[in-house]
Short mmCIF file of C-alpha atoms in Angstrom, two decimals:
data_model
loop_
_atom_site.label_atom_id
_atom_site.label_comp_id
_atom_site.label_asym_id
_atom_site.label_seq_id
_atom_site.Cartn_x
_atom_site.Cartn_y
_atom_site.Cartn_z
CA MET A 1 -74.70 81.78 59.67
CA SER A 2 -77.95 80.85 57.99
CA ARG A 3 -78.48 77.63 56.05
CA LYS A 4 -79.06 79.63 52.87
CA ALA A 5 -75.63 81.33 53.12
CA THR A 6 -73.94 77.95 53.59
CA ILE A 7 -75.58 76.54 50.47
CA GLN A 8 -74.58 79.54 48.39
CA LYS A 9 -70.94 79.25 49.45
CA SER A 10 -70.75 75.61 48.36
CA VAL A 11 -71.72 76.41 44.76
CA PRO A 12 -68.65 76.60 42.54
CA LYS A 13 -68.18 80.04 41.05
CA ALA A 14 -66.07 78.95 38.09
CA ILE A 15 -68.03 78.54 34.89
CA PRO A 16 -66.20 77.24 31.82
CA LEU A 17 -65.13 80.14 29.63
CA LEU A 18 -67.20 79.06 26.64
CA LEU A 19 -70.40 78.77 28.65
CA SER A 20 -69.85 82.00 30.56
CA LYS A 21 -69.59 83.82 27.24
CA LEU A 22 -73.07 82.59 26.35
CA ALA A 23 -74.47 83.34 29.78
CA ALA A 24 -73.35 86.96 29.39
CA GLY A 25 -74.91 87.13 25.91
CA ASP A 26 -76.68 90.16 24.47
CA VAL A 27 -79.75 90.78 26.61
CA SER A 28 -81.72 92.15 23.66
CA THR A 29 -81.55 88.93 21.66
CA GLY A 30 -80.56 86.31 24.22
CA PRO A 31 -78.22 83.44 23.44
CA ASN A 32 -78.85 81.81 20.11
CA ALA A 33 -80.11 78.26 20.57
CA LEU A 34 -77.97 76.92 17.73
CA LEU A 35 -74.85 78.49 19.14
CA LEU A 36 -75.70 77.32 22.65
CA ARG A 37 -75.96 73.71 21.46
CA ALA A 38 -72.60 73.96 19.73
CA TYR A 39 -70.91 75.51 22.80
CA ILE A 40 -72.34 72.84 25.09
CA ALA A 41 -71.15 70.09 22.75
CA LEU A 42 -67.66 71.60 22.42
CA ASP A 43 -67.35 72.07 26.18
CA ALA A 44 -68.31 68.44 26.83
CA LEU A 45 -65.95 67.16 24.13
CA HIS A 46 -63.12 69.25 25.54
CA ARG A 47 -63.65 67.96 29.09
CA GLY A 48 -63.82 64.35 27.88
CA LYS A 49 -67.51 64.15 28.80
CA GLY A 50 -68.78 64.06 25.23
CA THR A 51 -71.38 61.66 23.94
CA LYS A 52 -72.22 60.48 20.46
CA GLY A 53 -75.29 62.73 20.56
CA LEU A 54 -73.23 65.82 21.42
CA PHE A 55 -70.70 64.87 18.76
CA ILE A 56 -73.50 64.65 16.19
CA THR A 57 -74.95 67.97 17.37
CA PHE A 58 -71.60 69.71 16.90
CA GLY A 59 -71.20 68.09 13.49
CA GLN A 60 -74.62 69.32 12.40
CA GLN A 61 -73.82 72.89 13.46
CA LEU A 62 -70.50 72.63 11.61
CA VAL A 63 -72.32 71.60 8.42
CA ILE A 64 -74.64 74.60 8.81
CA ALA A 65 -71.61 76.87 9.22
CA GLU A 66 -70.04 75.40 6.07
CA ARG A 67 -73.26 76.00 4.13
CA LEU A 68 -73.33 79.60 5.35
CA CYS A 69 -69.70 80.01 4.22
CA VAL A 70 -70.57 78.73 0.77
CA ALA A 71 -73.49 81.18 0.74
CA GLY A 72 -70.98 84.00 1.27
CA TYR A 73 -70.97 84.55 5.04
CA GLU A 74 -67.39 84.47 6.39
CA LYS A 75 -66.41 82.84 3.10
CA ASP A 76 -62.71 83.37 3.78
CA GLN A 77 -63.03 81.06 6.81
CA LEU A 78 -64.11 77.98 4.85
CA ARG A 79 -60.67 76.41 5.33
CA ALA A 80 -61.01 76.72 9.13
CA LEU A 81 -64.38 74.97 8.95
CA ARG A 82 -62.93 72.19 6.80
CA GLU A 83 -60.08 71.75 9.32
CA ALA A 84 -62.69 71.45 12.07
CA HIS A 85 -64.51 68.83 10.02
CA ALA A 86 -61.25 66.86 9.75
CA ALA A 87 -60.82 67.22 13.53
CA LEU A 88 -64.31 65.77 14.05
CA VAL A 89 -63.41 62.81 11.87
CA ARG A 90 -60.34 62.20 14.07
CA VAL A 91 -62.44 62.53 17.25
CA ASP A 92 -64.89 59.98 15.83
CA TRP A 93 -62.08 57.62 14.86
CA ASP A 94 -60.50 57.85 18.32
CA ALA A 95 -63.86 57.31 20.04
CA ARG A 96 -64.75 54.10 18.22
CA PRO A 97 -62.82 51.58 20.33
CA SER A 98 -63.47 53.18 23.73
CA ASN A 99 -66.67 55.17 23.17
CA GLU A 100 -64.87 58.18 24.72
CA TRP A 101 -65.78 61.35 22.85
CA LYS A 102 -62.97 63.80 23.51
CA ALA A 103 -61.39 66.67 21.57
CA ALA A 104 -57.96 67.73 22.76
CA GLY A 105 -54.97 69.65 21.50
CA GLU A 106 -55.05 70.70 17.86
CA ASP A 107 -58.43 69.06 17.30
CA TYR A 108 -60.01 71.08 20.10
CA GLU A 109 -58.38 74.25 18.77
CA ALA A 110 -59.74 73.62 15.26
CA LEU A 111 -63.25 73.07 16.66
CA ARG A 112 -62.98 76.20 18.80
CA VAL A 113 -61.95 78.33 15.83
CA ALA A 114 -64.82 76.91 13.77
CA LEU A 115 -67.23 77.80 16.55
CA GLN A 116 -65.94 81.37 16.54
CA VAL A 117 -66.61 81.52 12.78
CA TYR A 118 -70.11 80.13 13.34
CA GLU A 119 -70.75 82.72 16.05
CA ALA A 120 -69.65 85.53 13.71
CA GLN A 121 -71.94 84.15 11.01
CA LEU A 122 -74.96 83.93 13.27
CA ARG A 123 -74.52 87.58 14.24
CA VAL A 124 -75.03 88.76 10.65
CA VAL A 125 -76.87 86.06 8.74
CA PRO A 126 -80.63 86.56 8.28
CA ARG A 127 -82.71 83.84 9.94
CA SER A 128 -84.04 82.79 6.55
CA GLU A 129 -80.49 81.98 5.38
CA VAL A 130 -79.83 79.98 8.54
CA ARG A 131 -83.07 78.07 7.90
CA ILE A 132 -81.98 77.32 4.33
CA ALA A 133 -78.62 76.01 5.63
CA GLN A 134 -80.44 73.87 8.22
CA MET A 135 -82.71 72.40 5.56
CA ALA A 136 -79.71 71.63 3.33
CA MET A 137 -78.02 69.88 6.26
CA MET A 138 -81.15 67.84 6.98
CA ALA A 139 -81.48 66.90 3.30
CA MET A 140 -77.85 65.77 3.29
CA ILE A 141 -78.44 63.62 6.37
CA GLY A 142 -81.59 62.19 4.79
CA ARG A 143 -79.72 61.23 1.62
CA LYS A 144 -77.01 59.45 3.63
CA ALA A 145 -79.56 57.62 5.76
CA ALA A 146 -81.63 56.42 2.79
CA PRO A 147 -80.85 52.84 1.66
CA GLU A 148 -79.20 52.37 -1.72
CA PRO A 149 -81.63 51.13 -4.38
CA GLN A 150 -81.01 47.50 -5.34
CA ALA A 151 -80.24 46.77 -8.98
CA ALA A 152 -82.89 44.59 -10.57
CA SER A 153 -81.63 41.12 -11.45
CA THR A 154 -82.42 39.83 -14.91
#
């Protein structure tokens, strides 16, 4: 047996379901980078290997999905996106004392459903609309990061 054959046999063949779906994506368009980020973040959160950065990435994609819902894309799924937002708040709350970013049970399921909505949106939404939603999300983050103006003392 050659060395090359031995190396190939040692590689695990199981790929997490969410990532394998992306790997088998439409060859004509390739996997969408936004969707890929969200799937990677969800997979890590589900396996208990999440980080604050991945948590933030998923949250940003969720905000974009909510903006697209408000713009009329998968509008009937807004409740599912809001439930996913609530799940992210719980994941954040649970991660504070231990710094373990993990989504399990109902929280994972809510995030997974939201990701399916986001995927459906990205299949039909024009890139310009996605860009508008991204800019709105960035503006929202910028407003929250800006310091509050101090009242002038008299």
